[in-house]
PDB file of C-alpha atoms and ligand atoms in Angstrom:
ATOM      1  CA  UNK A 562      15.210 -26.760  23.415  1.00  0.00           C
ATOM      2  CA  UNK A 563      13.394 -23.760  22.099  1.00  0.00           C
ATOM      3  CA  UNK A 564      10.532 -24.556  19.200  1.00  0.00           C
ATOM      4  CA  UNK A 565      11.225 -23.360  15.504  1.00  0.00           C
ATOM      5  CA  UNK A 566       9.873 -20.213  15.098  1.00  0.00           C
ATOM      6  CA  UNK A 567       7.198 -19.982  12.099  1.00  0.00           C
ATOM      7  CA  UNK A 568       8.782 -18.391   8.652  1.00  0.00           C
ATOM      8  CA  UNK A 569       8.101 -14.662   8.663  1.00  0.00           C
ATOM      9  CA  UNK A 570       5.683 -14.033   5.781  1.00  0.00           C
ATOM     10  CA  UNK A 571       7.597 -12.719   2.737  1.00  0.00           C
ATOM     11  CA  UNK A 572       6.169  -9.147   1.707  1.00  0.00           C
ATOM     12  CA  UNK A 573       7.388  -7.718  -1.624  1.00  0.00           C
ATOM     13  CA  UNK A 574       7.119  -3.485  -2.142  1.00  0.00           C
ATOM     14  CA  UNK A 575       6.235  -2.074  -4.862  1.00  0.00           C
ATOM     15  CA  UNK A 576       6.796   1.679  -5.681  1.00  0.00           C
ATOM     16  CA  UNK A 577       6.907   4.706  -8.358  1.00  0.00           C
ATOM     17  CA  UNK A 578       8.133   7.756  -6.444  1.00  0.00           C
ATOM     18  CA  UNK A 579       9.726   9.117  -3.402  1.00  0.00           C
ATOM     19  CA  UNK A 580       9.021   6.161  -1.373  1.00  0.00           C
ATOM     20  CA  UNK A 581       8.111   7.293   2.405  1.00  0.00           C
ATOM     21  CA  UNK A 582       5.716   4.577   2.800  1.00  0.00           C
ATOM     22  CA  UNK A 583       7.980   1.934   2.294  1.00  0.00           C
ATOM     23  CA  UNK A 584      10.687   3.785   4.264  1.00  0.00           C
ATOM     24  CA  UNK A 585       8.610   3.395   7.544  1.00  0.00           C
ATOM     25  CA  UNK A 586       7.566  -0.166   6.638  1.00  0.00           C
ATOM     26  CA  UNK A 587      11.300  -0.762   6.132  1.00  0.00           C
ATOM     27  CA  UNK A 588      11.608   0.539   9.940  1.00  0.00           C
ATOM     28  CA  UNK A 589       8.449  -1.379  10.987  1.00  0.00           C
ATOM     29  CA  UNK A 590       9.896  -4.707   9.571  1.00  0.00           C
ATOM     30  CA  UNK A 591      13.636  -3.976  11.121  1.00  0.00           C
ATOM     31  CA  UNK A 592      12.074  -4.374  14.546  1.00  0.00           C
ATOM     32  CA  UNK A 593      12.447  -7.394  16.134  1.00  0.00           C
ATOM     33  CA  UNK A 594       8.814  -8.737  17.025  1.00  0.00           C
ATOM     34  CA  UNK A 595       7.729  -7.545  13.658  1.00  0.00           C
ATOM     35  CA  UNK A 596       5.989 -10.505  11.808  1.00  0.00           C
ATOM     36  CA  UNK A 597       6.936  -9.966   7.923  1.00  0.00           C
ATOM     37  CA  UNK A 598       9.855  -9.339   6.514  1.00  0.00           C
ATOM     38  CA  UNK A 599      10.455  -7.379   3.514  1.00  0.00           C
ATOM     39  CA  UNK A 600      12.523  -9.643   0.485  1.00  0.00           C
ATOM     40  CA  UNK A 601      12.463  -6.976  -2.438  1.00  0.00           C
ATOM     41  CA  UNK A 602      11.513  -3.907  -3.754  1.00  0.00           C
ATOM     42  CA  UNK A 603      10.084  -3.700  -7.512  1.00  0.00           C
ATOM     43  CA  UNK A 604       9.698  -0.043  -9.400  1.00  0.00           C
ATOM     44  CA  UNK A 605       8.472   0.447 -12.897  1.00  0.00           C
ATOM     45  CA  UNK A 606      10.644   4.040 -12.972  1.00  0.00           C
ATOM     46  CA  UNK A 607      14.131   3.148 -12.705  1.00  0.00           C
ATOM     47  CA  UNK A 608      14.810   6.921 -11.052  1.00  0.00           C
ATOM     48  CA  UNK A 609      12.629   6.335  -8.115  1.00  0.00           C
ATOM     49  CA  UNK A 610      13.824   7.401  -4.674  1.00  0.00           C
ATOM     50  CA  UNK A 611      12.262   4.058  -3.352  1.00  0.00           C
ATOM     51  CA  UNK A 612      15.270   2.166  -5.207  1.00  0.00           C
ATOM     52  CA  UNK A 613      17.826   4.133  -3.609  1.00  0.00           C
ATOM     53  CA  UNK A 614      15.823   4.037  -0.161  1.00  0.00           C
ATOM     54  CA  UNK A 615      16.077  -0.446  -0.294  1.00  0.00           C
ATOM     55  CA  UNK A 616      19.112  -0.384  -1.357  1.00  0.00           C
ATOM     56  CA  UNK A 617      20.671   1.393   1.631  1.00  0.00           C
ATOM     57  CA  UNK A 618      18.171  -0.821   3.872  1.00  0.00           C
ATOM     58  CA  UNK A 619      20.151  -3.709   1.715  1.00  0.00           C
ATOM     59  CA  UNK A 620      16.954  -4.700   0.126  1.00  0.00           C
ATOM     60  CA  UNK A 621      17.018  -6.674  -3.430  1.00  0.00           C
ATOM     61  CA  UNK A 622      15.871  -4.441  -5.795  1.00  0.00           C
ATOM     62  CA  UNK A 623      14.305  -4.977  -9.612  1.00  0.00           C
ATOM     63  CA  UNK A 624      12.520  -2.316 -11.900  1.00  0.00           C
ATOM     64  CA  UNK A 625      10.441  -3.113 -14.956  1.00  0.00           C
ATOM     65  CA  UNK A 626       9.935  -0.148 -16.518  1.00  0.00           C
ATOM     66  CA  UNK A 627       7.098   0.405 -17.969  1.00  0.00           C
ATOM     67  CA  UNK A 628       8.598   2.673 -21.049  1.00  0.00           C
ATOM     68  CA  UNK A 629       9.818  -0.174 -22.814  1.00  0.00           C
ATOM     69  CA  UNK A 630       6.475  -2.130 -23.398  1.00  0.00           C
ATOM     70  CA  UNK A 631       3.668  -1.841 -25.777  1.00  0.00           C
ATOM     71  CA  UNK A 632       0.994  -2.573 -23.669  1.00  0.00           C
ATOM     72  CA  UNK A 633      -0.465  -2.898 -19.917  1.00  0.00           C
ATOM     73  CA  UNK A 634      -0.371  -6.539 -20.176  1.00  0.00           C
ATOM     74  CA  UNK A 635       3.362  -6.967 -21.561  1.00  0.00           C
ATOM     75  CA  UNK A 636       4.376  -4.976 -18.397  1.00  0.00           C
ATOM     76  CA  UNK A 637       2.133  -6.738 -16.320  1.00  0.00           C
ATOM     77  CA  UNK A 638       3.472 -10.002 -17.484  1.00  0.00           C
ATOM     78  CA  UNK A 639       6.914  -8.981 -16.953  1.00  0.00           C
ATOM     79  CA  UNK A 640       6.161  -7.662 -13.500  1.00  0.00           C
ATOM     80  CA  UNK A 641       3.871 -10.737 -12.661  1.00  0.00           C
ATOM     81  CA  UNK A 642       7.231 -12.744 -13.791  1.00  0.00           C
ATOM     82  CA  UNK A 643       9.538 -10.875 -11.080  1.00  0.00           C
ATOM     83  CA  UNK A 644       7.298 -10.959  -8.306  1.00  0.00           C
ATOM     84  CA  UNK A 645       6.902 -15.064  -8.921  1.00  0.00           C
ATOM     85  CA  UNK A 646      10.433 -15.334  -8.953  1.00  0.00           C
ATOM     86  CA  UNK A 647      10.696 -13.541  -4.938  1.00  0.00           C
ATOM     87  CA  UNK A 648       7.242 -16.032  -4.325  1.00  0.00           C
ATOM     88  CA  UNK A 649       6.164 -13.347  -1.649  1.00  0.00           C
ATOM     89  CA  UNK A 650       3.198 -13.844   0.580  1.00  0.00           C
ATOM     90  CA  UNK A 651       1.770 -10.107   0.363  1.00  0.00           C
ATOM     91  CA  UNK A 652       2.182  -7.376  -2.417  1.00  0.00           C
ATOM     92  CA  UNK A 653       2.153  -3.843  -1.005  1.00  0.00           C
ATOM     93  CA  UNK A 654       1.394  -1.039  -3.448  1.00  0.00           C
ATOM     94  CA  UNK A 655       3.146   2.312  -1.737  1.00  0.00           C
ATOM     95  CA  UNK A 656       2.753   4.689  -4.668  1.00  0.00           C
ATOM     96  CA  UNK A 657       2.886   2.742  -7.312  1.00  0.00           C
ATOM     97  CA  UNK A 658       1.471   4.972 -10.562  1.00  0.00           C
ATOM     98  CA  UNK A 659       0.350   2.337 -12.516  1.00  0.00           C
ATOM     99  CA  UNK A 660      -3.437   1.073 -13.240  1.00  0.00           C
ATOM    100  CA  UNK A 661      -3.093  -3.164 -12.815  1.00  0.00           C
ATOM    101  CA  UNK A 662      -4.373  -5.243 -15.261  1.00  0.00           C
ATOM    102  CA  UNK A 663      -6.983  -7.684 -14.389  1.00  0.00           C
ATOM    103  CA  UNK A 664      -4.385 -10.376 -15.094  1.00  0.00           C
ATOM    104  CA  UNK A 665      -2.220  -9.433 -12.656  1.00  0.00           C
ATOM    105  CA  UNK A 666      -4.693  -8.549  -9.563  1.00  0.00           C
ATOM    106  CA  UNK A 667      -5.767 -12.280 -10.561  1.00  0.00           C
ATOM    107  CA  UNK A 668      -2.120 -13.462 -10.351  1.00  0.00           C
ATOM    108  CA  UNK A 669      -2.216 -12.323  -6.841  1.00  0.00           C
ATOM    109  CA  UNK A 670      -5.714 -12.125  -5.291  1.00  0.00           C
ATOM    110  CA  UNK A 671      -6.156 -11.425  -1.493  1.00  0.00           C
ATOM    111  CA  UNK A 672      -2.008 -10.779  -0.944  1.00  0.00           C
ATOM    112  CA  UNK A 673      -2.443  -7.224  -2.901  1.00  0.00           C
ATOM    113  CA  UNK A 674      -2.705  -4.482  -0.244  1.00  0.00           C
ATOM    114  CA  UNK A 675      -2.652  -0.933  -1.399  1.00  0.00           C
ATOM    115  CA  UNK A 676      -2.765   2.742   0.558  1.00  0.00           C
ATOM    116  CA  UNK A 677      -4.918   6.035  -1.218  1.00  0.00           C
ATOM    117  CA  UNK A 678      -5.421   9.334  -0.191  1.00  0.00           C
ATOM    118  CA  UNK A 679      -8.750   9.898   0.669  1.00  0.00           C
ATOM    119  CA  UNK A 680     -11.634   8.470   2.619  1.00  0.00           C
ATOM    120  CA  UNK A 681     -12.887   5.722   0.173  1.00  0.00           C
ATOM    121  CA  UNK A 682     -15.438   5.574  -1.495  1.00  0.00           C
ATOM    122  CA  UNK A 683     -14.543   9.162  -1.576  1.00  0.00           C
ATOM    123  CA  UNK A 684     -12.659  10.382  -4.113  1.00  0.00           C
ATOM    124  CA  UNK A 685     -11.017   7.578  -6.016  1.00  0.00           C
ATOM    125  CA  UNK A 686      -8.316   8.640  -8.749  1.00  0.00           C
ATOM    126  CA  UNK A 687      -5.993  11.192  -8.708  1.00  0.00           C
ATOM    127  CA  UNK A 688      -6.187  15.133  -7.522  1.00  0.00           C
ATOM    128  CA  UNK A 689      -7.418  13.878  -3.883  1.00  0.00           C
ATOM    129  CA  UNK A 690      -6.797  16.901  -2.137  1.00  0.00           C
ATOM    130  CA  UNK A 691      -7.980  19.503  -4.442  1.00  0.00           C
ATOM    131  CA  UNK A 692     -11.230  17.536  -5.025  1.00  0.00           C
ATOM    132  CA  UNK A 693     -11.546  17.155  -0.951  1.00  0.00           C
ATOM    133  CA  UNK A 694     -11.226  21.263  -0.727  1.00  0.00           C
ATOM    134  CA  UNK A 695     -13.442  21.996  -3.810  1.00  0.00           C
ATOM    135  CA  UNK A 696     -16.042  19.852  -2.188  1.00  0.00           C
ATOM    136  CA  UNK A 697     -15.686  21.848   0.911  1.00  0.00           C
ATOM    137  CA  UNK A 698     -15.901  18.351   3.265  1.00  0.00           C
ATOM    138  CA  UNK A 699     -14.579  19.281   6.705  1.00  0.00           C
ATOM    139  CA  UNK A 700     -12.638  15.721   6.869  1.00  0.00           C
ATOM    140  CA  UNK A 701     -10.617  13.852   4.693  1.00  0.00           C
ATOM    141  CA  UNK A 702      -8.088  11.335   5.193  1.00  0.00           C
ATOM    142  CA  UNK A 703      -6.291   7.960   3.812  1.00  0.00           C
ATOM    143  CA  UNK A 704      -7.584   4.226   3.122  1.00  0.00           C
ATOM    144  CA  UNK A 705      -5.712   0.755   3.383  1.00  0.00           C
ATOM    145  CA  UNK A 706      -7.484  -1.421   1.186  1.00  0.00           C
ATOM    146  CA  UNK A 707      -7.646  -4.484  -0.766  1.00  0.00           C
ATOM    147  CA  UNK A 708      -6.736  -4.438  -4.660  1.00  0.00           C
ATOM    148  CA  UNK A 709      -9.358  -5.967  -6.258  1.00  0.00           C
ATOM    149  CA  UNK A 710     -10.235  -5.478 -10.461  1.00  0.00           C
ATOM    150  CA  UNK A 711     -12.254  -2.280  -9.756  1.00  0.00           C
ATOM    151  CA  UNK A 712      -9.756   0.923  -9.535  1.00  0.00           C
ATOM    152  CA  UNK A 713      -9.485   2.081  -5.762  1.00  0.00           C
ATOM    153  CA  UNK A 714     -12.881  -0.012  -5.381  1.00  0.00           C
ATOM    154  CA  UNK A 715     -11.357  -3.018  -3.210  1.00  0.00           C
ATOM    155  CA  UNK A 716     -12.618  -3.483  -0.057  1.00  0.00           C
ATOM    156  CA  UNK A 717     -11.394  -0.713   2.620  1.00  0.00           C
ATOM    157  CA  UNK A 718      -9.743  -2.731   5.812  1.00  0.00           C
ATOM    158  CA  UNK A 719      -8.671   0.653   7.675  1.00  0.00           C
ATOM    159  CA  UNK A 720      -8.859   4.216   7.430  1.00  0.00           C
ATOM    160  CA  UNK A 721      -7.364   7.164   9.511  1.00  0.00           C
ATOM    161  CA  UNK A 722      -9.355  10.835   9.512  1.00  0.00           C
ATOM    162  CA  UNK A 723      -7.737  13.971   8.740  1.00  0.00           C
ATOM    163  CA  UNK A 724      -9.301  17.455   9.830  1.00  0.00           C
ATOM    164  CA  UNK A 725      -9.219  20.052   7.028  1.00  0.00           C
ATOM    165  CA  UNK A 726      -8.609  23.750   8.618  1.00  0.00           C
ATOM    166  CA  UNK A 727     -10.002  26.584   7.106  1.00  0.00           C
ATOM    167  CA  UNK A 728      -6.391  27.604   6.034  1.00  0.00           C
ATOM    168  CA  UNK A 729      -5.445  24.169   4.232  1.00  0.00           C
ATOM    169  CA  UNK A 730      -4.503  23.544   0.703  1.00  0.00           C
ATOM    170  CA  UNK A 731      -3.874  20.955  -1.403  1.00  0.00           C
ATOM    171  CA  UNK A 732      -0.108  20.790  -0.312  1.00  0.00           C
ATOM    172  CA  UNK A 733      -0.787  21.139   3.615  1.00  0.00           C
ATOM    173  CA  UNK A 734      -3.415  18.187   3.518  1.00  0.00           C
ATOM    174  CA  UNK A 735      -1.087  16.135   1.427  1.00  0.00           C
ATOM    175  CA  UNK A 736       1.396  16.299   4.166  1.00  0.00           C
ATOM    176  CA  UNK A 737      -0.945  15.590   7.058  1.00  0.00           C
ATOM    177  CA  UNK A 738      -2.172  13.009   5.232  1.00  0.00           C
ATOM    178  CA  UNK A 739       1.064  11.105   4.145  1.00  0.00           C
ATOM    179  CA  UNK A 740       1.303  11.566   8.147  1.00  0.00           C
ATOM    180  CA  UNK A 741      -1.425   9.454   8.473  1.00  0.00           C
ATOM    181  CA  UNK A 742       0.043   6.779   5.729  1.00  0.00           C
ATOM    182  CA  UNK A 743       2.873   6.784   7.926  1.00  0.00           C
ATOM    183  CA  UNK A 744       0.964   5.317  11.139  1.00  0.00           C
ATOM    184  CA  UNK A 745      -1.685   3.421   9.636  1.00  0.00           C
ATOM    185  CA  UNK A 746       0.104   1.393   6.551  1.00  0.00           C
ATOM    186  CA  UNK A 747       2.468  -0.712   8.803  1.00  0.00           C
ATOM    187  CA  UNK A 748      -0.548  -1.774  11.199  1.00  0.00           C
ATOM    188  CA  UNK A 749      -2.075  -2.826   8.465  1.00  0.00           C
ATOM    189  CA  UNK A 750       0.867  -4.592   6.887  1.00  0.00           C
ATOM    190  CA  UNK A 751       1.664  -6.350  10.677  1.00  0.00           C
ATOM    191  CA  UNK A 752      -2.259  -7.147  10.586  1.00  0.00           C
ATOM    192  CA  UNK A 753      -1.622  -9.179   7.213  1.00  0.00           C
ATOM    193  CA  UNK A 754       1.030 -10.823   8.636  1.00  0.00           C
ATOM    194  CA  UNK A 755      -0.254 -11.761  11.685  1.00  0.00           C
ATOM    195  CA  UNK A 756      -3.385 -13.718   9.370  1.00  0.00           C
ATOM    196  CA  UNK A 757      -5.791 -11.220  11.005  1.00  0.00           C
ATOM    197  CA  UNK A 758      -7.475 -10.174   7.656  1.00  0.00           C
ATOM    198  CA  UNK A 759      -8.584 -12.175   4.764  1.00  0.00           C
ATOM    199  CA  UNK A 760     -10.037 -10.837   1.295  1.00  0.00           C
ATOM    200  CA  UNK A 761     -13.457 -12.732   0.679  1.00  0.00           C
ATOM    201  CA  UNK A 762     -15.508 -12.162  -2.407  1.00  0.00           C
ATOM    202  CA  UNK A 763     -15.788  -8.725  -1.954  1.00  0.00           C
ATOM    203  CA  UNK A 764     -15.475  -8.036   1.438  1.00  0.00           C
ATOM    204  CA  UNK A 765     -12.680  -8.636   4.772  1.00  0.00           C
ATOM    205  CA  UNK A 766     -12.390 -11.129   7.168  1.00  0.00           C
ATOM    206  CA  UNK A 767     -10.857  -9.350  10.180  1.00  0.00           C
ATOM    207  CA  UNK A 768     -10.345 -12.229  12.434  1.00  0.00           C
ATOM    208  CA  UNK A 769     -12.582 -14.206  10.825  1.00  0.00           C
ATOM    209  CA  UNK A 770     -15.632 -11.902  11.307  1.00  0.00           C
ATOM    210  CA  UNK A 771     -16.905 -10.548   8.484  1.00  0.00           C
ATOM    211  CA  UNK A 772     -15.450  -6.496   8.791  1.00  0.00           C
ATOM    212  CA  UNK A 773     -18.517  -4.406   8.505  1.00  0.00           C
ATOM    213  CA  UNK A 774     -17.381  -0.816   8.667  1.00  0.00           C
ATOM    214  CA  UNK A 775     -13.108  -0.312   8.031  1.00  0.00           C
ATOM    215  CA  UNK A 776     -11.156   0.206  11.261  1.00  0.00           C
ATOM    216  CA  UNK A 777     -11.227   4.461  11.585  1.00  0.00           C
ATOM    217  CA  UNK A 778      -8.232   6.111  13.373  1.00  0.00           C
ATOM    218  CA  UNK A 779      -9.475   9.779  14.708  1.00  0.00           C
ATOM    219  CA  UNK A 780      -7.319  12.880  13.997  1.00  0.00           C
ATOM    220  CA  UNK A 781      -6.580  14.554  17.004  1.00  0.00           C
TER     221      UNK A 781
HETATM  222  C1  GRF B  54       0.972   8.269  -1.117  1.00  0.00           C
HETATM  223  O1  GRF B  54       0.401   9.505  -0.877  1.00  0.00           O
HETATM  224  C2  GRF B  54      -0.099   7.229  -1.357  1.00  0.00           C
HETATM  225  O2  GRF B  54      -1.303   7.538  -0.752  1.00  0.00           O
HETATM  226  C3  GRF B  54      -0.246   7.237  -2.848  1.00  0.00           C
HETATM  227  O3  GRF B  54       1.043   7.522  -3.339  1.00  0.00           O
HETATM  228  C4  GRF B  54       1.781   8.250  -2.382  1.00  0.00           C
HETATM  229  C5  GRF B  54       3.115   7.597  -2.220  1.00  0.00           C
HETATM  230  O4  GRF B  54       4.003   8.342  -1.437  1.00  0.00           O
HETATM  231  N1  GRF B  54      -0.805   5.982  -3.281  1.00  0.00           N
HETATM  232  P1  GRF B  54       5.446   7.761  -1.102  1.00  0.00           P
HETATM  233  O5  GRF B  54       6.137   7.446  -2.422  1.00  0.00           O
HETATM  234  O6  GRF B  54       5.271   6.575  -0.234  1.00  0.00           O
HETATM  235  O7  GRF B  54       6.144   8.897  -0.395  1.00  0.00           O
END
């Protein structure tokens, strides 16, 4: 008789926008040795793509939108309230626009995994692309990283390197760089799943070892 197989940890998406990310981690998770499985979708706009995008993949879908309340930490209470009632073992952020309250990182410390456009500690906040050409740097790329209460400041678990040409602008790195999302977010997310990383105090445990410099994937 063949052994129960282990529960596939539960991993809960949360988006704003368009929603490629969590299209290819709805692909990643469709395969069959993949080991997470996505329950529900959350958005706080109730036009975003991503809604439309889980509910073809037949994904439960909720939004709290964020319009409707007063302050940071009424929608952050009403969020923190949907997510407890999916009880998901890992939150992914895949462009979700809105700044989390300490509350709520609290609520869910160590399962919050998030994905930003740039090399961090480059270049947190908004306008990555622009700031990367202004700056004239001659790489730039994306971060994986864990939420902690310091915006874009958790630590980095894996990053993946973007060349700039001489000819790029903002739009032309944004798209190689959402390429980049596109590989590196679901190794991340199977990584999680697989209990390979850990958020300590302020740093990762990739298995078990303390992660000293964040996994880099070269451009080609
Ligand atoms: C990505 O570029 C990500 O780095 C940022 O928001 C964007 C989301 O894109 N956090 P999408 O909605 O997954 O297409």
């Amino acid at each position: 008789m063949k052994a129960d197989k282990a529960p596939r940890p539960k991993i809960l998406v949360l988006a704003s926008g368009n929603g490629t990310n969590l299209q290819v981690l709805i692909e990643a998770t469709r395969e069959r040795d993949f080991p997470g499985q996505i329950i529900a979708v959350g958005c706080n706009r109730p036009q975003a793509f991503a809604l439309e995008r889980a509910a073809r993949a037949n994904i439960e879908t909720f939004v709290v939108d964020h319009t409707r309340y007063d302050s940071r930490e009424a929608f952050d209470g009403a969020m923190i309230a949907e997510i407890h009632r999916h009880n998901p073992d890992l939150l992914v952020l895949a462009g979700f626009m809105r700044i989390l309250s300490p509350g709520f990182v609290h609520a869910f410390r160590g399962k919050i995994l998030n994905i930003h456009p740039s090399l961090l500690p480059k270049y947190p906040g908004l306008n990555t692309h622009k700031r990367v050409l202004e700056a004239g740097d001659k790489v730039h790329g994306v971060s994986v990283h864990f939420i902690t209460e310091e915006l874009d400041g958790g630590p980095v678990i894996a990053q993946a390197e973007v060349n700039i040409a001489p000819d790029d602008t903002p739009e032309t790195l944004a798209r190689k760089v959402q390429e980049k999302e596109h590989i590196l977010y679901p190794i991340v997310v199977r990584w999680f799943c697989e209990g390979r990383i850990q958020l300590g105090s302020d740093y990762v445990l990739f298995d078990g070892e303390l992660l000293q410099e964040p996994t880099r994937l070269p451009d080609n």
